[in-house]
PDB file of C-alpha atoms in Angstrom:
ATOM      1  CA  LEU W   1     -14.529  13.154   9.204  1.00 30.00           C
ATOM      2  CA  ALA W   2     -14.374   9.197   8.165  1.00 29.00           C
ATOM      3  CA  SER W   3     -17.655   8.502  10.113  1.00 28.00           C
ATOM      4  CA  ALA W   4     -19.287  11.249   8.114  1.00 26.00           C
ATOM      5  CA  VAL W   5     -18.498  10.054   3.791  1.00 29.00           C
ATOM      6  CA  VAL W   6     -19.743   6.404   3.066  1.00 31.00           C
ATOM      7  CA  LEU W   7     -18.730   5.403  -0.486  1.00 33.00           C
ATOM      8  CA  ILE W   8     -21.252   4.266  -2.195  1.00 33.00           C
ATOM      9  CA  ALA W   9     -21.934   2.457  -5.782  1.00 32.00           C
ATOM     10  CA  THR W  10     -24.126   0.688  -7.951  1.00 29.00           C
ATOM     11  CA  VAL W  11     -24.217  -0.981 -11.248  1.00 29.00           C
ATOM     12  CA  LEU W  12     -27.262  -2.290 -13.044  1.00 26.00           C
ATOM     13  CA  LEU W  13     -28.038  -6.085 -11.986  1.00 27.00           C
ATOM     14  CA  LEU W  14     -30.938  -9.144 -11.565  1.00 25.00           C
ATOM     15  CA  ALA W  15     -32.797  -8.187  -8.372  1.00 25.00           C
ATOM     16  CA  GLY W  16     -32.222  -9.318  -4.796  1.00 28.00           C
ATOM     17  CA  ARG W  17     -32.212  -8.780  -1.737  1.00 30.00           C
ATOM     18  CA  ALA W  18     -30.913 -10.495   1.261  1.00 32.00           C
ATOM     19  CA  GLU W  19     -30.080  -8.680   5.105  1.00 35.00           C
ATOM     20  CA  ALA W  20     -25.737  -8.964   5.894  1.00 37.00           C
ATOM     21  CA  ALA W  21     -24.478 -10.794   8.412  1.00 38.00           C
ATOM     22  CA  PRO W  22     -23.019  -9.562  11.354  1.00 44.00           C
ATOM     23  CA  ALA W  23     -19.423  -8.267  11.921  1.00 42.00           C
ATOM     24  CA  ASP W  24     -18.732  -9.568  14.792  1.00 47.00           C
ATOM     25  CA  GLU W  25     -18.796 -12.977  13.257  1.00 48.00           C
ATOM     26  CA  ALA W  26     -15.489 -11.768  11.214  1.00 48.00           C
ATOM     27  CA  LYS W  27     -11.696 -12.063  12.150  1.00 51.00           C
ATOM     28  CA  GLN W  28     -10.020 -10.181   8.920  1.00 63.00           C
ATOM     29  CA  GLY W  29     -10.473  -8.852   5.620  1.00 80.00           C
ATOM     30  CA  THR W  30     -13.531 -10.961   5.515  1.00 87.00           C
ATOM     31  CA  LEU W  31     -16.512 -11.757   2.971  1.00 88.00           C
ATOM     32  CA  LEU W  32     -19.836 -12.569   4.784  1.00 88.00           C
ATOM     33  CA  LEU W  33     -22.433 -14.205   2.630  1.00 91.00           C
ATOM     34  CA  ARG W  34     -26.523 -14.520   3.077  1.00 86.00           C
ATOM     35  CA  THR W  35     -28.479 -16.348   0.449  1.00 85.00           C
ATOM     36  CA  LEU W  36     -30.761 -14.091  -0.868  1.00 75.00           C
ATOM     37  CA  ASP W  37     -34.005 -15.157   1.518  1.00 81.00           C
ATOM     38  CA  GLY W  38     -31.945 -14.558   4.689  1.00 82.00           C
ATOM     39  CA  ARG W  39     -30.319 -17.801   4.832  1.00 86.00           C
ATOM     40  CA  ALA W  40     -26.757 -17.914   5.543  1.00 85.00           C
ATOM     41  CA  ALA W  41     -24.677 -19.164   2.950  1.00 86.00           C
ATOM     42  CA  PRO W  42     -20.516 -20.118   3.924  1.00 85.00           C
ATOM     43  CA  ILE W  43     -17.920 -17.505   4.187  1.00 88.00           C
ATOM     44  CA  ALA W  44     -16.332 -17.528   0.867  1.00 92.00           C
ATOM     45  CA  PRO W  45     -12.788 -17.926   0.659  1.00 94.00           C
ATOM     46  CA  LEU W  46      -9.521 -15.119   0.227  1.00 93.00           C
ATOM     47  CA  LEU W  47      -8.308 -16.462  -2.885  1.00 95.00           C
ATOM     48  CA  SER W  48      -5.395 -13.919  -2.615  1.00 95.00           C
ATOM     49  CA  THR W  49      -4.693 -10.316  -0.733  1.00 92.00           C
ATOM     50  CA  ASP W  50      -2.136  -8.386  -2.514  1.00 94.00           C
ATOM     51  CA  VAL W  51      -0.842  -4.697   0.195  1.00 92.00           C
ATOM     52  CA  ALA W  52       0.905  -1.959  -1.231  1.00 94.00           C
ATOM     53  CA  PHE W  53       2.389   0.988   1.137  1.00 91.00           C
ATOM     54  CA  ARG W  54       3.807   4.290   0.683  1.00 94.00           C
ATOM     55  CA  VAL W  55       4.993   6.226   3.130  1.00 92.00           C
ATOM     56  CA  SER W  56       6.348   9.751   2.853  1.00 91.00           C
ATOM     57  CA  GLY W  57       6.858  11.922   5.770  1.00 87.00           C
ATOM     58  CA  MET W  58       3.660  11.868   8.761  1.00 91.00           C
ATOM     59  CA  VAL W  59       1.813  10.133   6.037  1.00 93.00           C
ATOM     60  CA  ALA W  60       0.968   6.939   4.585  1.00 94.00           C
ATOM     61  CA  ARG W  61      -0.973   5.558   1.400  1.00 95.00           C
ATOM     62  CA  ALA W  62      -1.825   1.397   1.621  1.00 94.00           C
ATOM     63  CA  ARG W  63      -3.079  -0.254  -1.418  1.00 95.00           C
ATOM     64  CA  VAL W  64      -5.752  -3.589   0.078  1.00 93.00           C
ATOM     65  CA  VAL W  65      -6.721  -6.045  -2.700  1.00 95.00           C
ATOM     66  CA  GLN W  66      -8.281  -9.363  -1.649  1.00 94.00           C
ATOM     67  CA  THR W  67      -9.869 -11.292  -3.611  1.00 95.00           C
ATOM     68  CA  PHE W  68     -13.055 -14.417  -3.213  1.00 95.00           C
ATOM     69  CA  ARG W  69     -14.532 -16.818  -4.618  1.00 95.00           C
ATOM     70  CA  ASN W  70     -18.663 -17.340  -4.148  1.00 94.00           C
ATOM     71  CA  ALA W  71     -18.593 -21.012  -3.286  1.00 92.00           C
ATOM     72  CA  SER W  72     -22.313 -21.513  -2.446  1.00 90.00           C
ATOM     73  CA  PRO W  73     -24.621 -22.550  -5.275  1.00 91.00           C
ATOM     74  CA  ASP W  74     -26.913 -19.545  -4.895  1.00 89.00           C
ATOM     75  CA  TRP W  75     -26.957 -16.048  -4.942  1.00 84.00           C
ATOM     76  CA  VAL W  76     -25.866 -13.832  -2.654  1.00 86.00           C
ATOM     77  CA  GLU W  77     -24.898 -10.484  -1.134  1.00 82.00           C
ATOM     78  CA  GLY W  78     -22.165 -10.355   0.882  1.00 86.00           C
ATOM     79  CA  VAL W  79     -20.732  -8.128   3.587  1.00 88.00           C
ATOM     80  CA  TYR W  80     -16.558  -7.394   3.521  1.00 87.00           C
ATOM     81  CA  VAL W  81     -15.067  -6.589   7.168  1.00 87.00           C
ATOM     82  CA  PHE W  82     -12.149  -5.709   6.717  1.00 85.00           C
ATOM     83  CA  PRO W  83      -9.311  -4.005   9.469  1.00 84.00           C
ATOM     84  CA  LEU W  84      -7.898  -0.316   9.737  1.00 84.00           C
ATOM     85  CA  PRO W  85      -6.019   1.508  11.279  1.00 85.00           C
ATOM     86  CA  HIS W  86      -8.069   3.964  14.247  1.00 80.00           C
ATOM     87  CA  ASN W  87      -7.342   6.650  12.233  1.00 83.00           C
ATOM     88  CA  ALA W  88      -7.145   5.748   8.420  1.00 86.00           C
ATOM     89  CA  ALA W  89      -9.764   7.579   6.386  1.00 85.00           C
ATOM     90  CA  VAL W  90     -10.844   5.243   3.272  1.00 86.00           C
ATOM     91  CA  ASP W  91     -10.935   7.550   0.368  1.00 87.00           C
ATOM     92  CA  ARG W  92     -10.729   5.065  -2.861  1.00 89.00           C
ATOM     93  CA  MET W  93     -13.592   1.331  -3.525  1.00 87.00           C
ATOM     94  CA  THR W  94     -12.757  -0.766  -6.423  1.00 88.00           C
ATOM     95  CA  MET W  95     -14.626  -3.501  -6.335  1.00 87.00           C
ATOM     96  CA  GLN W  96     -14.831  -6.405  -9.274  1.00 88.00           C
ATOM     97  CA  ILE W  97     -17.627  -8.697  -8.702  1.00 85.00           C
ATOM     98  CA  GLY W  98     -17.130 -11.227 -11.970  1.00 84.00           C
ATOM     99  CA  THR W  99     -17.129  -8.907 -14.738  1.00 83.00           C
ATOM    100  CA  ARG W 100     -18.412  -5.797 -13.903  1.00 80.00           C
ATOM    101  CA  VAL W 101     -16.307  -3.194 -12.478  1.00 81.00           C
ATOM    102  CA  VAL W 102     -18.068  -0.940 -10.094  1.00 79.00           C
ATOM    103  CA  LYS W 103     -16.231   2.132  -8.638  1.00 82.00           C
ATOM    104  CA  GLY W 104     -16.974   4.561  -5.458  1.00 80.00           C
ATOM    105  CA  THR W 105     -17.880   7.779  -4.599  1.00 79.00           C
ATOM    106  CA  ILE W 106     -17.943   9.572  -1.203  1.00 78.00           C
ATOM    107  CA  LYS W 107     -20.809  10.868  -0.831  1.00 83.00           C
ATOM    108  CA  ARG W 108     -22.617  11.998   2.917  1.00 85.00           C
ATOM    109  CA  ARG W 109     -23.997   8.789   5.201  1.00 83.00           C
ATOM    110  CA  GLU W 110     -27.336   9.798   4.905  1.00 87.00           C
ATOM    111  CA  GLU W 111     -27.404  10.389   0.738  1.00 90.00           C
ATOM    112  CA  ALA W 112     -25.000   7.544   0.268  1.00 84.00           C
ATOM    113  CA  ARG W 113     -27.559   4.868   2.157  1.00 81.00           C
ATOM    114  CA  ALA W 114     -30.317   6.395   1.059  1.00 86.00           C
ATOM    115  CA  ILE W 115     -28.500   5.760  -2.261  1.00 81.00           C
ATOM    116  CA  TYR W 116     -27.492   2.237  -1.889  1.00 75.00           C
ATOM    117  CA  GLU W 117     -31.446   1.591   0.121  1.00 76.00           C
ATOM    118  CA  ALA W 118     -33.040   2.649  -3.788  1.00 79.00           C
ATOM    119  CA  ALA W 119     -30.520   0.493  -5.934  1.00 73.00           C
ATOM    120  CA  ARG W 120     -31.367  -2.306  -4.103  1.00 68.00           C
ATOM    121  CA  ASN W 121     -34.853  -2.049  -4.153  1.00 70.00           C
ATOM    122  CA  SER W 122     -35.325  -1.286  -7.505  1.00 70.00           C
ATOM    123  CA  GLY W 123     -33.516  -4.586  -8.752  1.00 60.00           C
ATOM    124  CA  ARG W 124     -29.850  -2.982  -9.131  1.00 66.00           C
ATOM    125  CA  ALA W 125     -26.670  -4.964  -7.180  1.00 63.00           C
ATOM    126  CA  ALA W 126     -25.262  -1.576  -4.827  1.00 67.00           C
ATOM    127  CA  ALA W 127     -22.291  -1.339  -2.742  1.00 77.00           C
ATOM    128  CA  LEU W 128     -21.570   0.731   0.563  1.00 80.00           C
ATOM    129  CA  LEU W 129     -18.961   1.155   1.628  1.00 78.00           C
ATOM    130  CA  ASP W 130     -19.531   2.311   5.987  1.00 76.00           C
ATOM    131  CA  GLN W 131     -17.813   2.672   9.106  1.00 70.00           C
ATOM    132  CA  GLU W 132     -18.675   0.965  11.692  1.00 68.00           C
ATOM    133  CA  ARG W 133     -16.463   1.460  14.394  1.00 66.00           C
ATOM    134  CA  PRO W 134     -13.070   3.492  14.075  1.00 64.00           C
ATOM    135  CA  ASN W 135     -10.622   0.255  13.273  1.00 69.00           C
ATOM    136  CA  ILE W 136     -13.427  -1.713  11.266  1.00 76.00           C
ATOM    137  CA  PHE W 137     -15.070  -1.125   7.437  1.00 77.00           C
ATOM    138  CA  THR W 138     -17.727  -2.989   6.653  1.00 81.00           C
ATOM    139  CA  GLN W 139     -19.143  -3.423   2.567  1.00 82.00           C
ATOM    140  CA  ASN W 140     -22.113  -4.132   1.705  1.00 81.00           C
ATOM    141  CA  VAL W 141     -22.459  -5.086  -2.049  1.00 81.00           C
ATOM    142  CA  ALA W 142     -25.341  -7.666  -3.762  1.00 72.00           C
ATOM    143  CA  ASN W 143     -26.093 -10.480  -6.174  1.00 77.00           C
ATOM    144  CA  ILE W 144     -23.334 -12.655  -5.920  1.00 84.00           C
ATOM    145  CA  LEU W 145     -23.793 -15.480  -8.765  1.00 86.00           C
ATOM    146  CA  PRO W 146     -22.141 -19.401  -7.625  1.00 91.00           C
ATOM    147  CA  GLY W 147     -18.705 -19.257  -8.076  1.00 93.00           C
ATOM    148  CA  GLU W 148     -17.771 -16.042  -9.550  1.00 92.00           C
ATOM    149  CA  THR W 149     -14.830 -13.708  -8.193  1.00 93.00           C
ATOM    150  CA  VAL W 150     -14.837 -10.917  -5.893  1.00 92.00           C
ATOM    151  CA  ARG W 151     -12.110  -9.304  -6.055  1.00 93.00           C
ATOM    152  CA  ILE W 152     -11.957  -5.225  -3.420  1.00 91.00           C
ATOM    153  CA  GLU W 153     -10.276  -3.014  -2.981  1.00 93.00           C
ATOM    154  CA  ILE W 154      -9.511  -0.526  -0.742  1.00 90.00           C
ATOM    155  CA  SER W 155      -7.320   2.532  -0.797  1.00 92.00           C
ATOM    156  CA  TYR W 156      -7.154   4.935   2.939  1.00 92.00           C
ATOM    157  CA  VAL W 157      -4.335   7.311   3.892  1.00 94.00           C
ATOM    158  CA  GLU W 158      -3.267   7.603   7.602  1.00 92.00           C
ATOM    159  CA  GLN W 159      -1.646  10.400   9.640  1.00 92.00           C
ATOM    160  CA  LEU W 160       1.208   7.999  11.320  1.00 91.00           C
ATOM    161  CA  PRO W 161       1.912   8.709  15.152  1.00 89.00           C
ATOM    162  CA  TYR W 162       5.345  10.264  15.591  1.00 89.00           C
ATOM    163  CA  GLU W 163       6.999  10.027  19.314  1.00 89.00           C
ATOM    164  CA  ALA W 164      10.391   9.907  20.286  1.00 90.00           C
ATOM    165  CA  GLY W 165      12.243  11.096  16.332  1.00 88.00           C
ATOM    166  CA  THR W 166      10.149   7.739  15.443  1.00 89.00           C
ATOM    167  CA  TYR W 167       6.886   7.689  12.869  1.00 86.00           C
ATOM    168  CA  GLU W 168       5.624   4.574  13.707  1.00 86.00           C
ATOM    169  CA  PHE W 169       3.150   2.129  10.566  1.00 85.00           C
ATOM    170  CA  VAL W 170       1.109   0.050  11.419  1.00 82.00           C
ATOM    171  CA  PHE W 171      -0.684  -2.438   9.188  1.00 80.00           C
ATOM    172  CA  PRO W 172      -3.722  -4.749  11.089  1.00 76.00           C
ATOM    173  CA  MET W 173      -4.779  -7.929  10.339  1.00 68.00           C
ATOM    174  CA  VAL W 174      -7.233  -9.175  12.381  1.00 63.00           C
ATOM    175  CA  VAL W 175     -10.677  -7.836  13.669  1.00 61.00           C
ATOM    176  CA  GLY W 176     -10.309  -7.767  17.487  1.00 56.00           C
ATOM    177  CA  PRO W 177     -11.992  -8.938  20.104  1.00 55.00           C
ATOM    178  CA  ARG W 178     -14.760  -6.036  20.963  1.00 50.00           C
ATOM    179  CA  TYR W 179     -15.548  -5.429  24.805  1.00 44.00           C
ATOM    180  CA  ASN W 180     -19.297  -5.516  25.014  1.00 46.00           C
ATOM    181  CA  PRO W 181     -20.862  -4.884  28.820  1.00 47.00           C
TER     182      PRO W 181
END
């Protein structure tokens, strides 16, 4: 089900578009940046990370909040890359860009992509959360001002594996390398 839905949110901003940096450049929860004309910008410095979990029986709910800053002198588009457990399902997303708050809604993949592209092409900033592979999610966001902070909050649920009378809970902190023959 996680691959069938994505979160999408839009807010009104100035026009601008950039191609996203590849997720392979990320090693942990990372905000990769590109200028609006497509040049690579430095990775946004991570200012803070806050993680909270609640386990109830065989289900865990996690909330991850990370704050970054656009340290470049340019308006940029960012791609937030973060690892999750293989069987996690993201069900909430909130992003604060400067003083603007963007809340996600769940849409089918094709519909979400169409809404995102239409908003971006019409001059509004758009955020699109998508599952890149079973344990890696990416979130695109456009029009981040120079020096502006970006606070990303993701909530997810997962069913915990059970074996020999115990449940196992693992919180991934690193985007591991992927074998590509």
